[in-house]
Each structure stands twice: as structure tokens, then as C-alpha cells.
Short mmCIF file of C-alpha atoms in Angstrom, two decimals:
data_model
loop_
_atom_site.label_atom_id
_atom_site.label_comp_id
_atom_site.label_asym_id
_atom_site.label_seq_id
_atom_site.Cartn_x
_atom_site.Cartn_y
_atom_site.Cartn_z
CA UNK A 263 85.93 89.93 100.00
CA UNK A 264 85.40 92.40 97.29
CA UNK A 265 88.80 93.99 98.02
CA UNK A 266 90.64 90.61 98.22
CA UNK A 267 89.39 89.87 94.51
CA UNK A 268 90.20 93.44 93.20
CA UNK A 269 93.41 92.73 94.58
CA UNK A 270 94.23 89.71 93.28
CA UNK A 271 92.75 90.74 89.54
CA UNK A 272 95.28 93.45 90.03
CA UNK A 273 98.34 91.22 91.49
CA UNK A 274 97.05 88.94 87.87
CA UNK A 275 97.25 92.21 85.46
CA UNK A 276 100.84 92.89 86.75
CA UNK A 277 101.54 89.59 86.28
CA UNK A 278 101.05 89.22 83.08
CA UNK A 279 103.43 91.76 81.01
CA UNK A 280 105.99 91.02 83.95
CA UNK A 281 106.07 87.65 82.69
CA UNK A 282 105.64 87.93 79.07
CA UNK A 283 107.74 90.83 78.27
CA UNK A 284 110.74 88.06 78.00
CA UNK A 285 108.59 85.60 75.67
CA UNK A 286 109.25 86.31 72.14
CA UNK A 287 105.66 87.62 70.43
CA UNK A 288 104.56 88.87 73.71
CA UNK A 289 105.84 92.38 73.42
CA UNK A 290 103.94 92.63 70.19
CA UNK A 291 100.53 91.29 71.37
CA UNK A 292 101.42 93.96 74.60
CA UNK A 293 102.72 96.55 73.14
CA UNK A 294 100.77 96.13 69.59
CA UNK A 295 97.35 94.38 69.19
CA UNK A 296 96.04 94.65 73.25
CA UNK A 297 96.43 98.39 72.89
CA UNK A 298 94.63 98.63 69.57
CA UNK A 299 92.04 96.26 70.41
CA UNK A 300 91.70 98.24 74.01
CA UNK A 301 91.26 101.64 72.01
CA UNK A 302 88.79 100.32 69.68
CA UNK A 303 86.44 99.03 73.00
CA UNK A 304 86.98 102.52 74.39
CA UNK A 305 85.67 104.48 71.26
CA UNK A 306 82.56 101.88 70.47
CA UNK A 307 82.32 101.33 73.71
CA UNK A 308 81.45 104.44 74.77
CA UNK A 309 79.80 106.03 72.13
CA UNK A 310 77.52 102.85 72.70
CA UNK A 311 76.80 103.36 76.09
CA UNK A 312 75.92 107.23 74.95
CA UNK A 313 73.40 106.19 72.25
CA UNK A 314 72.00 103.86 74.64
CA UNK A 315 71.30 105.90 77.39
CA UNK A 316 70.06 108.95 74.72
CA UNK A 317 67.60 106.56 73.72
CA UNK A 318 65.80 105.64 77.02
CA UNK A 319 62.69 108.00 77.73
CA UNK A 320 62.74 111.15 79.60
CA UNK A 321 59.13 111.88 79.64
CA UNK A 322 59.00 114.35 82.66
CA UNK A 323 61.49 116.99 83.57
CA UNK A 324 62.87 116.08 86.82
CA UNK A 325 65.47 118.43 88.05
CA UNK A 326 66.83 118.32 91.65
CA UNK A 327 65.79 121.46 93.34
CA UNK A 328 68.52 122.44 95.13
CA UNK A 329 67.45 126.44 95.69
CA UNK A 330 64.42 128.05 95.74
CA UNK A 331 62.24 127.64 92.52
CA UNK A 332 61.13 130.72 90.27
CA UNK A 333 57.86 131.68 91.27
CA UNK A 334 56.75 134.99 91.46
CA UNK A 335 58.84 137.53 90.68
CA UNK A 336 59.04 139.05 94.45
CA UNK A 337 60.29 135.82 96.36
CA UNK A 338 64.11 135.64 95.35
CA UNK A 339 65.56 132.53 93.66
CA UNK A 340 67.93 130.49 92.81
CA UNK A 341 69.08 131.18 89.68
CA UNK A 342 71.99 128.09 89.39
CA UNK A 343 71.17 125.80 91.78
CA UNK A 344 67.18 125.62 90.51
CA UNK A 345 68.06 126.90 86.70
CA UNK A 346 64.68 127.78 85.04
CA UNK A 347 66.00 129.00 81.75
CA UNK A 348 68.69 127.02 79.25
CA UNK A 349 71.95 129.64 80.24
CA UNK A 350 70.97 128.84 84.08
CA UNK A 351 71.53 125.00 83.31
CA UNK A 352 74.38 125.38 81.31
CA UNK A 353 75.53 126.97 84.58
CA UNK A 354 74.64 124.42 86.48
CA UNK A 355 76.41 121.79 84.39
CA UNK A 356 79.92 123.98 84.37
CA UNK A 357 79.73 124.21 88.51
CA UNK A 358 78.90 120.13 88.62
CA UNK A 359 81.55 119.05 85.46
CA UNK A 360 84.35 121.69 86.70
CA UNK A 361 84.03 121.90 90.43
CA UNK A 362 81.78 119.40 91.51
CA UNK A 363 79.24 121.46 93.28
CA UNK A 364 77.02 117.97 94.35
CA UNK A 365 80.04 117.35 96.36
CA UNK A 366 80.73 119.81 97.47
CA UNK A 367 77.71 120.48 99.58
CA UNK A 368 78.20 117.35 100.73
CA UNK A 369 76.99 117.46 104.50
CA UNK A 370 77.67 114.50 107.39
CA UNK A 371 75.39 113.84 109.98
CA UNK A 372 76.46 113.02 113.65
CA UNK A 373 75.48 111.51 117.04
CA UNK A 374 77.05 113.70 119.61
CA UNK A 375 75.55 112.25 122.61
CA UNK A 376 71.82 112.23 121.95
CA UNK A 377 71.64 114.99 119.63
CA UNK A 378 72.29 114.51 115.81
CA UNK A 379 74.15 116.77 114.27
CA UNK A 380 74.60 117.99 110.37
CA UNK A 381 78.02 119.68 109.47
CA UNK A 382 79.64 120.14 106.25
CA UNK A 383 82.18 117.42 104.79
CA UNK A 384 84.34 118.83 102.06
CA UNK A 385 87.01 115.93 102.37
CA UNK A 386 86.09 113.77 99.46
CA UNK A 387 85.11 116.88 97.49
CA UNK A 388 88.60 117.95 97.82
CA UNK A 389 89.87 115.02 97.29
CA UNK A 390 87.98 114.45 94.72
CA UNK A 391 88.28 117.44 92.43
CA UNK A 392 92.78 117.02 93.24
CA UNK A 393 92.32 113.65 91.96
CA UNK A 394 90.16 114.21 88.55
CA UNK A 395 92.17 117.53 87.38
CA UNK A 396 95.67 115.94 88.61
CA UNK A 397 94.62 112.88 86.17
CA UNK A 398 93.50 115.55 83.67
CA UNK A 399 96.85 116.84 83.65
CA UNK A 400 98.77 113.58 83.60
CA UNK A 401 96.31 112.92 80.62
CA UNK A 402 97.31 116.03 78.73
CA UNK A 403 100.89 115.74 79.46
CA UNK A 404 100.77 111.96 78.07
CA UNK A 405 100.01 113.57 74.49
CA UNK A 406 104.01 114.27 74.16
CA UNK A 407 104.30 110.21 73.77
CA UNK A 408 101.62 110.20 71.41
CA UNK A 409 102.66 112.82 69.21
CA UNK A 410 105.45 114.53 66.97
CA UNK A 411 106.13 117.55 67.00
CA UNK A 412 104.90 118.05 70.85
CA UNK A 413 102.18 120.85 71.13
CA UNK A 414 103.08 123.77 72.98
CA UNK A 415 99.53 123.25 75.20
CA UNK A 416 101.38 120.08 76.45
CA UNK A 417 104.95 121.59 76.80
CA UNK A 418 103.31 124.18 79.00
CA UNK A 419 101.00 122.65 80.87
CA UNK A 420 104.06 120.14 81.48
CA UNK A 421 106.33 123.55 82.73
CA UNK A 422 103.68 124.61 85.15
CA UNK A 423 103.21 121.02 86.62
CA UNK A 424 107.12 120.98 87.25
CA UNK A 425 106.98 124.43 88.35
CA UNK A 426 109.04 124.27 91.39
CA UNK A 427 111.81 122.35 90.09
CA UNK A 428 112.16 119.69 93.07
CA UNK A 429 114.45 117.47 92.57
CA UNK A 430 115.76 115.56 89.18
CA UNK A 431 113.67 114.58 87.16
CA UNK A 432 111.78 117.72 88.18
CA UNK A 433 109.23 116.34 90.29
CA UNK A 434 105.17 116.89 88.55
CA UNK A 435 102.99 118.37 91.38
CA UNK A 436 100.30 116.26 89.52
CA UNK A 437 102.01 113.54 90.53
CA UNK A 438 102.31 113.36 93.87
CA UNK A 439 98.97 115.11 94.19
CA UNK A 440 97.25 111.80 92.28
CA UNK A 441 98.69 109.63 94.73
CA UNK A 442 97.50 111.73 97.66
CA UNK A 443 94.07 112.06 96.30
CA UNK A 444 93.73 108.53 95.18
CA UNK A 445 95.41 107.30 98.96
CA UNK A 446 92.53 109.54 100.20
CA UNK A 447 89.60 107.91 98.25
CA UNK A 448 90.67 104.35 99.26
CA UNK A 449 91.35 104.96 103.14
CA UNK A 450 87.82 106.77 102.94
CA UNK A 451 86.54 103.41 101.97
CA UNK A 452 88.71 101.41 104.20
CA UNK A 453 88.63 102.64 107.58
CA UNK A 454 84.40 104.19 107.09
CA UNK A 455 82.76 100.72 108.32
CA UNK A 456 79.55 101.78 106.50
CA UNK A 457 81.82 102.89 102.97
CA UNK A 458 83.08 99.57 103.25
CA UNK A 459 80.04 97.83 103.31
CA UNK A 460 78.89 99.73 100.49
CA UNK A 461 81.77 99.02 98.25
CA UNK A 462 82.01 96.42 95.92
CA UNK A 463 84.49 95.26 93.33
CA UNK A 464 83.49 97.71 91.03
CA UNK A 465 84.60 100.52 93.37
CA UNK A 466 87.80 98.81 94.40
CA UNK A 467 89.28 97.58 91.57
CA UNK A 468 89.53 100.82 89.62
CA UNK A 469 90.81 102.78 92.45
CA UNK A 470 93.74 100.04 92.59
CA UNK A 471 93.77 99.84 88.87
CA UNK A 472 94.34 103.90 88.71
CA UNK A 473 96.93 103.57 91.88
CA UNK A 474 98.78 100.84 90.06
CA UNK A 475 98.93 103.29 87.03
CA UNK A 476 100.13 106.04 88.91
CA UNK A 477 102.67 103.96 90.66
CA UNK A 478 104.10 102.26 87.47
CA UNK A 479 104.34 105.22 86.17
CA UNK A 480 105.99 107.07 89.13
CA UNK A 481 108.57 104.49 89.07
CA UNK A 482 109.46 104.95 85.84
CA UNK A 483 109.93 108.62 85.88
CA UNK A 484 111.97 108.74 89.20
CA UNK A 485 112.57 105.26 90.05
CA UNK A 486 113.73 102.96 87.67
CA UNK A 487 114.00 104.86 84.38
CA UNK A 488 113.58 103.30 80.88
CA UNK A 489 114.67 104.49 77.84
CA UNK A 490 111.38 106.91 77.29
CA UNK A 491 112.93 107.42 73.64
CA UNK A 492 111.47 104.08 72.64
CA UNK A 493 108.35 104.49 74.92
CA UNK A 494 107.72 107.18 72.61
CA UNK A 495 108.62 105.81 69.40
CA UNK A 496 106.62 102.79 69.86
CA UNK A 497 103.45 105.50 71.13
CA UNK A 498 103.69 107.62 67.81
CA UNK A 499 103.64 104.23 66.23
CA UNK A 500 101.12 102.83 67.45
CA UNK A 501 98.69 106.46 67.23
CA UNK A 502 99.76 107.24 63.59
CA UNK A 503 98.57 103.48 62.43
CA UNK A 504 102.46 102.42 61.62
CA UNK A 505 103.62 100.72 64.84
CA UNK A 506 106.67 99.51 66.06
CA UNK A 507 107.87 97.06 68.15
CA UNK A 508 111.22 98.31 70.17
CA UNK A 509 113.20 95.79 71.83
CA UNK A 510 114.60 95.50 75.41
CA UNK A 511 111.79 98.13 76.88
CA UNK A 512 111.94 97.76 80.80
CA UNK A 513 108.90 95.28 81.67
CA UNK A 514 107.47 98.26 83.84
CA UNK A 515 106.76 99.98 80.99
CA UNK A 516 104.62 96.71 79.77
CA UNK A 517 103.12 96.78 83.18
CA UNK A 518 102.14 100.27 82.83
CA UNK A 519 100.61 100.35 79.12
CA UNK A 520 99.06 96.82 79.96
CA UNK A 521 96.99 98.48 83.12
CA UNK A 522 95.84 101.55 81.32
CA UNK A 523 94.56 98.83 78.27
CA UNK A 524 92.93 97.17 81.06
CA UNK A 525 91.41 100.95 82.32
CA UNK A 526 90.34 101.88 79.15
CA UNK A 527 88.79 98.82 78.25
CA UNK A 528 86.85 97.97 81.30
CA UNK A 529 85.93 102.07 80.88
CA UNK A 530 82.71 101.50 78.88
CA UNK A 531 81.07 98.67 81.15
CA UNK A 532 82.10 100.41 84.80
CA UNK A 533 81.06 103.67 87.07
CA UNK A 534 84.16 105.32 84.40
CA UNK A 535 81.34 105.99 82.44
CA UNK A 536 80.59 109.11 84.47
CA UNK A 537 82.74 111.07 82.09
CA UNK A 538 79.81 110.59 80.46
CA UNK A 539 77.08 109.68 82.24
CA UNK A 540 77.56 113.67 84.21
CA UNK A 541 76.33 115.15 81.02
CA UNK A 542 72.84 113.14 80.82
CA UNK A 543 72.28 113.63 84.19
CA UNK A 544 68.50 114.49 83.98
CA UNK A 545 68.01 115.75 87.81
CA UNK A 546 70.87 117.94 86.10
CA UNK A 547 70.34 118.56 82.94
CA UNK A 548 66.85 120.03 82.64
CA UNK A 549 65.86 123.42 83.26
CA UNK A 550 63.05 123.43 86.24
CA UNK A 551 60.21 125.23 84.23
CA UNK A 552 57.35 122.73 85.19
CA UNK A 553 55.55 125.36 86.38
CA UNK A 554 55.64 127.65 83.49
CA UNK A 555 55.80 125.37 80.41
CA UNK A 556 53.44 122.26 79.72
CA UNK A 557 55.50 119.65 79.09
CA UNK A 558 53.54 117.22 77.11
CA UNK A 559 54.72 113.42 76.60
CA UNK A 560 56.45 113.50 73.11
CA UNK A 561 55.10 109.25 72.48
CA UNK A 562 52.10 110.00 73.89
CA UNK A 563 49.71 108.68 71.41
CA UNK A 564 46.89 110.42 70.26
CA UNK A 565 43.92 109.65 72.94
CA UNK A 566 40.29 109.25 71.33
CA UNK A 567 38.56 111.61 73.18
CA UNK A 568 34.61 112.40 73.45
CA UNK A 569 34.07 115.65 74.09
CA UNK A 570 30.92 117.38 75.86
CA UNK A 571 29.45 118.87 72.94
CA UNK A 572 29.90 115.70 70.99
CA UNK A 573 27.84 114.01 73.52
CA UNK A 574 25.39 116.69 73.82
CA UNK A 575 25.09 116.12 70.22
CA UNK A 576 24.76 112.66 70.21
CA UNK A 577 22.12 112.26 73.38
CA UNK A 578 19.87 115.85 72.88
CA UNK A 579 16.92 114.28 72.11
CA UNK A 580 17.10 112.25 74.86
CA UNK A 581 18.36 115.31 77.65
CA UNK A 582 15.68 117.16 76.43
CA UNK A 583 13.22 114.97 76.97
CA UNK A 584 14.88 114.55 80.65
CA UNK A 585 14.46 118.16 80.74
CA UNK A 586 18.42 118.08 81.44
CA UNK A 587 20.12 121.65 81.00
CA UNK A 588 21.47 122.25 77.87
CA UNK A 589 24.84 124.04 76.34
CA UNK A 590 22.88 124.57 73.04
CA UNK A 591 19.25 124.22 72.51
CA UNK B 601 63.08 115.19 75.52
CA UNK B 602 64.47 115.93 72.42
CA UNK B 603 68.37 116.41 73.08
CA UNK B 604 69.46 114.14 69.86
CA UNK B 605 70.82 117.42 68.80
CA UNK B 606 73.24 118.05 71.49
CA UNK B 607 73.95 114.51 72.37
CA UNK B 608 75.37 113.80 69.20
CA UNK B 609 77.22 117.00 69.21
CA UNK B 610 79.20 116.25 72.28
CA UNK B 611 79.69 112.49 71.09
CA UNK B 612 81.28 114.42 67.74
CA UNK B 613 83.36 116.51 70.58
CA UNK B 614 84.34 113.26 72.64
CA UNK B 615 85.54 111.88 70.08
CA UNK B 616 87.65 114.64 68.42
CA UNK B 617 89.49 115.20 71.56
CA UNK B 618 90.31 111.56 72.43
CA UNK B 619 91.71 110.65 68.90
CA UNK B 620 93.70 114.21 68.92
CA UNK B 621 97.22 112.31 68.24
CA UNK B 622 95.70 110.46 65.74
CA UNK B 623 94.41 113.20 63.27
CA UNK B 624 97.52 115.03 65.09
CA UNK B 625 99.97 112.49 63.85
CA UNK B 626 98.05 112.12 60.60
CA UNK B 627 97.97 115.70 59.54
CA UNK B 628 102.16 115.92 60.64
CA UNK B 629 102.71 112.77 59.18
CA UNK B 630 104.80 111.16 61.98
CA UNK B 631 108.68 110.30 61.06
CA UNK B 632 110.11 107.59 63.08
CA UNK B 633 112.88 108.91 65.26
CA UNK B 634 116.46 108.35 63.77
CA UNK B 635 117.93 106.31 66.21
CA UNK B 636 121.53 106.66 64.72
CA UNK B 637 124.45 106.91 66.22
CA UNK B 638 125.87 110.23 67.18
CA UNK B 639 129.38 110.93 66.04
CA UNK B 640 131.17 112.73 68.55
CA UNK B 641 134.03 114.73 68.42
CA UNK B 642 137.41 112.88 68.32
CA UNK B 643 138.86 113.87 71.45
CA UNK B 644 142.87 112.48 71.99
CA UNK B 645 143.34 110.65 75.62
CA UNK B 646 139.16 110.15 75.40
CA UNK B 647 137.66 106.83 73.78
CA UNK B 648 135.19 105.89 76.39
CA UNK B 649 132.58 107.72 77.91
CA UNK B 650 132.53 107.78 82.01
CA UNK B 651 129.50 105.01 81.85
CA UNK B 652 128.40 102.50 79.95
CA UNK B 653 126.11 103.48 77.03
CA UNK B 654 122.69 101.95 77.90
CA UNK B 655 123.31 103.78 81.51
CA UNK B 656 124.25 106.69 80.16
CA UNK B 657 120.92 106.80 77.78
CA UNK B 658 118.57 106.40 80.78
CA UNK B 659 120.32 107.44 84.21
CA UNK B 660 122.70 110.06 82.85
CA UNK B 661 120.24 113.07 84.46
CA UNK B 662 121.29 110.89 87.68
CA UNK B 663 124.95 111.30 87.39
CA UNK B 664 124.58 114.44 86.74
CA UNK B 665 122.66 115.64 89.33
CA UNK B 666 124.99 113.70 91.71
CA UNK B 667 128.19 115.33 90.66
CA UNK B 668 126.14 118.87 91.14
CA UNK B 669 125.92 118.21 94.34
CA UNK B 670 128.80 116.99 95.38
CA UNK B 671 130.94 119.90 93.50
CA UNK B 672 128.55 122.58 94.49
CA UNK B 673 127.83 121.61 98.07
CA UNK B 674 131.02 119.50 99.40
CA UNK B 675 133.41 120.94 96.86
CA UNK B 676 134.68 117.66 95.68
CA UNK B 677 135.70 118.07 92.06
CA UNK B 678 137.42 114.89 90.99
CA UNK B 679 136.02 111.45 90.62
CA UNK B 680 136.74 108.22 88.83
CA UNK B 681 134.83 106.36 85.81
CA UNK B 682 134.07 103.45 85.48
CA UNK B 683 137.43 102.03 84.13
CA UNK B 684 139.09 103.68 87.46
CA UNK B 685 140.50 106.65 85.62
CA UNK B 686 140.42 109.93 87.13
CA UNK B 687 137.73 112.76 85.90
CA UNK B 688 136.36 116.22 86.68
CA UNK B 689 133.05 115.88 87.56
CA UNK B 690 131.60 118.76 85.11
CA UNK B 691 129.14 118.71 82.45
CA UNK B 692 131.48 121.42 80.49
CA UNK B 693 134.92 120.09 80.91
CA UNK B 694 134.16 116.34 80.58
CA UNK B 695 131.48 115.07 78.75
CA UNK B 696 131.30 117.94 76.33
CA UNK B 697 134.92 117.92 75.65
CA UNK B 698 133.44 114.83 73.66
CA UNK B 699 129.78 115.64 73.27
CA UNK B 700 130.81 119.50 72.18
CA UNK B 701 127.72 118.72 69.24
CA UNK B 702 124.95 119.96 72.10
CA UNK B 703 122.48 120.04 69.55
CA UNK B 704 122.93 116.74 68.31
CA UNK B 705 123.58 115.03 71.01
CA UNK B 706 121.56 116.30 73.57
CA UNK B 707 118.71 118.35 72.07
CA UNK B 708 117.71 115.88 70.11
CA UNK B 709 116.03 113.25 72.48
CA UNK B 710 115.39 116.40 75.02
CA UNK B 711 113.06 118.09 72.01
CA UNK B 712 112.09 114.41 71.05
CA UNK B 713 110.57 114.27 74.62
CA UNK B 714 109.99 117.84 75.71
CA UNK B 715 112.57 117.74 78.23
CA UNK B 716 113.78 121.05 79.14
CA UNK B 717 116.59 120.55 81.49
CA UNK B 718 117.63 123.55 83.02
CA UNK B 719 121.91 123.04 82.47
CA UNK B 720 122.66 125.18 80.26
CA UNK B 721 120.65 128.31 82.20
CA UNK B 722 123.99 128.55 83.61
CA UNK B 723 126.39 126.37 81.60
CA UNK B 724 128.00 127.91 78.69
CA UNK B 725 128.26 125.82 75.84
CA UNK B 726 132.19 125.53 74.61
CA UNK B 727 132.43 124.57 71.20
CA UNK B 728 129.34 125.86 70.04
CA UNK B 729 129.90 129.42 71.07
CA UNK B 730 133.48 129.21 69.66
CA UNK B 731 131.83 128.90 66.55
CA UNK B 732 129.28 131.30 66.60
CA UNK B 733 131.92 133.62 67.68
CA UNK B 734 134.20 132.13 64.47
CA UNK B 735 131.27 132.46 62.32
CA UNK B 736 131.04 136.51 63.24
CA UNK B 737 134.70 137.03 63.00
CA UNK B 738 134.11 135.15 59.19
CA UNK B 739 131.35 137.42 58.35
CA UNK B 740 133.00 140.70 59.63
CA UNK B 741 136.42 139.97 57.88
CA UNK B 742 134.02 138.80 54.68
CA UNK B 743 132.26 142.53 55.01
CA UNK B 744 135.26 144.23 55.25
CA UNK B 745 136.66 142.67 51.92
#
């Protein structure tokens, strides 16, 4: 059911620029104010989200121990995977942010016969970590529409993505490595009964919206090419605050730029917000030093306390007369 | 905890990286592309080019590639335009006989959109090197006087 809806939002996005690149004002409001407007959601957006989440309490360190804790100094531990010092999470961060290390021990369990069994799964680790760094790459490469003159970051990163030279256009590894990846992470959905249960619009629909990206833009490279002169003139345009409107762009360009709106838009309010949500990971994010540092509740407020000698103080008379011990006499 | 600190640092990070073209574009200060017409050379026998222009401006890697094939692999040479006349099929001999400006007419959009096509790693460019080899003999025969 899920699917079905993500599908049909999707079928709706394409849609729309298919249909109203021809009406006169629509490539304007397309390729002018949804962009702009889609930008500014992204930036407050997100920076929202941020604050918001900076702002709810973290009284208590609670860092997954994934390795043996720092004890005493003879039993051996883990110094990355149960960080007990700042440098050791900052390690810890790098392996989850660059190479997904959650993932990638990963482990399946299995009924083979009547025993269960536990093996490693490194499928959607892999598939993961070809998807997010062959989307890094399209990312970075995408600058060279966005800006005059092109950095040389972006004309290299763009040589070593063509590096093999197949075919003409010179086909981007990235490329067909994204739709791999991303045809990966939607059969693993699919055809897992259980993953399918578990997913709901919110998984679906950006996994299509990312594959329709891909695809648009796919087509437009090798496909059905447009005149990428004016792609770019109306990018600069629109990223140097002076944008133009060029005429007679192929509607698949619309398609594309109207998707990625969509993507950025929707980015603030959906699980996108990992890009940021990894960093404030607090099972993450906090060194695992219970043991060796009180950790006292920053808002705790200041209890009234009564302490023994006080209350020595106040009842002596009466103690002594109890002939109740007595700190002080 | 108290991370204010970092978390605003990395939202300061965030959000230099993700409006890169725009401080990019403002500190370059962005000219639009001239779309203007390239004057070619005037070549007699040659008014047309073998396509149609809005074909040529987004397919013409297409052609090309095509032709390369068929010359290098079936060793067919000739071929006809699209107004039935007959043409080599070579990047040197027939469409820089009228595009001999390379770096007008080509390096432009290629540099526009950090295209590096790999042609002329083995293509020699006519006219051009005709004149840088004019432009030696003119300084040499300037030295000598």
C-alpha cells in the first residue's frame, strides 16, 4: 500500500514539469521560484531540525558498548569501538560517518533446521556505502553547473569517475554504480517479507525519488541529450542570485531539477536528516567514561539537603538524653 | 551535555559547504555565457553544416563517435549529409575545414562544461598549427632583420 502511494506521488512529480514545461510561466515557477523556495526549506530546514535536536536533554552518557570497556589497566580494551577518551570518539565517529562500521557488523540470524544460526551480512553495508559515496560524487561533480570558472576538485574528481573511457559520453562509474546500489536497497525491501512489512512510505518514496533522479539524469547524459549549455547557464543563474530563464530546455531536464526540489525539500522533515542526525548520535557520540568521571545532571537543581551534623545539632539535647551515640559531644 | 560549542561549529561547516557556488559565484562574479554566434571560416563549395544546428549543438559527440567507428573499424570513409551530398566522415577534413577556429568553436562550451573530449589526443588541429607555425616563421624572419 505504502509502495503503491510512493509510486503514484512519484508518477504525480513527473507529471508535473512534463506537463508544464509547454505552459508559458511554468518554466519560470520550475526552473526559478520552486528551486529557490526548495533551497531556502533545505538551509532553515535543517539547521532547524539541528537546533532542535541540540536542545533536547542528554542527561546521562549512554554510549553503545560495542568492545570491551576500560577497566583496569591489565584486561585489554577496546579502544574505538568503546572510546573512553575524546580522540577515541572522534574515531569512532570517522569509522561510522566514512565507512559505516554499524553496518557493517551487521550479522543475520538463521533457522537451519532446528538450529539458529548467526552469520555476517555485509550486503546492505556494501550497498550501502556504493550508494552514499557514488551520490557524493554525483554531488561534487554537479558543482560544474553551479559554478564559473569550474574548480579543478570537480574537474578531477569528474576525470577519475570517467576513468575508463567507456563509451561516448564517457560513461561515470558513479553512475552506474548509483543505480546498482539504489536497485539493491529497493529489492532488499521488496522481495525480504519482513523488510517489507517494516517499510513505510517514508522509506519508499525517497528510494524512488533518488532512482527517478538518477534515471532523469542518466537519460540526459546518454540518452536523450539537452543542450547542457543552458542547463548550466540557467544553474549559475539561479546560484549567483541573477537567474535566467532559457527557452526550449528538454522537459527532462524540468523533470530532473523538479525531483531534486522535491528531495531537498522533503530533506528536513524525512529519515534524510541522517546527514545530520549521524553526528548527534548519543550511543555514538559520547565517550564511555561512566566509570571514571561523575557525570552530574547539568539542570539538576540544587536539592535542600539536611545533613547529619545539622541534625545532630538540631536534636543533641534530646539524643543525649536518649543516651544515643554521639559524633560530637 | 554541553556540545553547543561543536554543534554550532559543524552547523557553521554545513552550511559553508552547501552554499559553496554561491559565495563561489559571488566572489568570481559569474558572467553569463555569450551565447553568440560563432563565425566560421568561409569555406567555397561549404554553406551548410552536415546537420542541422540544434542537432549538431546536442548530438554532435554522437555523430562523431559513429563515423569513428565506422572509418576505424569497417573502413568506410564516405557518407552523405543531410542534403544527400557526399562527405568524408572526419573530424579534420570536414567539419574543421569550416570550424578551423577550435578554440572558439569548440573549446568554448567544452571549458564552459568541463568536457574534455579526448579528439584531439590524436587529431592534429589544421589551421591552428599552420599558424603557430606562420607565427614562428614571422618571428624568426622578424629576428633576423
Amino acid at each position: 500500500m505504502s509502495l503503491w502511494f510512493s509510486i503514484f506521488l512519484l508518477i504525480v512529480l513527473i507529471a508535473i514539469p512534463l506537463i508544464g514545461a509547454s505552459i508559458p510561466g511554468f518554466p519560470l515557477l520550475l526552473g526559478v521560484i520552486i528551486p529557490y523556495a526548495a533551497i531556502a526549506i533545505f538551509l532553515v530546514g535543517f539547521v532547524m531540525r539541528i537546533i532542535g535536536w541540540a536542545k533536547s536533554p542528554v542527561p546521562f552518557r549512554i554510549p553503545t558498548t560495542s568492545g570491551q570497556e576500560k577497566s583496569l589497566d591489565w584486561i585489554k580494551y577496546a579502544k574505538y569501538d568503546n572510546p573512553h577518551t575524546f580522540w577515541g570518539v572522534v574515531v569512532r565517529m570517522a569509522l561510522e560517518i566514512f565507512f559505516f562500521r554499524s553496518l557493517f557488523r551487521n550479522t543475520k540470524a538463521e533457522l537451519r533446521g532446528q538450529k539458529i544460526v548467526y552469520g555476517s551480512n555485509k550486503y546492505l553495508w556494501a550497498a550501502g556505502l556504493a550508494f552514499h559515496y557514488s551520490f557524493l560524487v554525483i554531488f561534487i561533480r554537479h558543482f560544474k553547473y553551479f559554478v564559473e570558472p569550474i574548480p579543478g576538485f570537480v574537474s578531477l574528481i569528474q576525470f577519475f569517475d570517467g576513468f575508463f573511457q567507456v563509451g561516448l559520453p564517457i560513461l561515470y562509474l558513479t553512475d552506474a554504480l548509483i543505480v546498482a546500489a539504489l536497485g539493491f536497497l529497493l529489492l532488499r525491501r521488496l522481495l525480504d517479507s519482513r523488510l517489507r512489512h517494516l517499510s513505510h512510505a517514508a522509506d519508499w518514496f525517497p528510494l524512488l525519488l533518488i532512482l527517478g533522479i538518477a534515471s532523469t539524469g542518466i537519460l540526459m547524459r546518454y540518452f536523450i541529450k539537452i543542450d547542457v549549455v543552458s542547463a548550466k547557464e540557467l544553474g549559475t543563474g539561479l546560484l549567483s542570485f541573477s537567474p535566467v530563464v532559457p527557452i526550449g530546455v528538454n522537459p527532462l531536464f524540468y523533470i530532473h531539477l523538479f525531483l531534486v526540489c522535491t528531495l531537498i525539500a522533503m530533506f528536513p522533515f524525512s529519515k534524510l536528516m541522517h546527514l545530520g542526525g549521524i553526528f548527534l548520535s548519543p550511543t555514538r557520540n559520547l565517550a564511555n567514561n561512566n566509570r571514571a568521571v561523575r557525570h552530574v545532571n547539568p539542570w539538576n537543581y540544587d536539592v535542600k539537603v539536611h545533613t547529619y551534623e545539622e541534625y545532630e545539632d538540631e536534636f543533641r539535647d534530646v539524643m543525649k538524653a536518649a543516651d544515643m551515640p554521639l559524633d560530637k559531644e | 551535555m554541553n556540545d553547543k560549542g561543536k554543534i554550532v561549529l559543524g552547523l557553521i561547516v554545513f552550511l559553508v559547504i552547501m552554499t559553496f557556488p554561491m559565495w563561489y559565484n559571488f566572489i568570481n562574479g559569474v558572467v553569463p555565457f555569450e551565447d553568440a554566434v560563432v563565425q566560421t571560416a568561409n569555406t567555397p563549395g561549404k554553406d551548410k553544416c552536415v546537420r542541422a544546428a540544434d542537432y549538431m549543438r546536442t548530438q554532435h559527440m554522437d555523430l562523431l563517435n559513429e563515423w569513428r567507428q565506422e572509418v576505424v573499424r569497417n573502413g568506410d570513409r564516405y557518407t552523405e549529409d543531410a542534403y544527400g551530398n557526399k562527405i568524408e566522415k572526419s573530424l579534420s577534413n570536414t567539419c574543421m575545414d569550416c570550424h578551423s577556429n577550435k578554440e572558439e568553436f569548440c573549446d568554448r562550451c567544452h571549458n564552459y562544461m568541463a568536457v574534455a573530449p579526448y579528439c584531439w589526443d590524436c587529431h592534429v588541429l589544421p589551421a591552428e598549427v599552420q599558424q603557430a607555425d606562420m607565427a614562428l616563421k614571422v618571428d624568426a624572419t622578424e629576428g633576423n632583420e
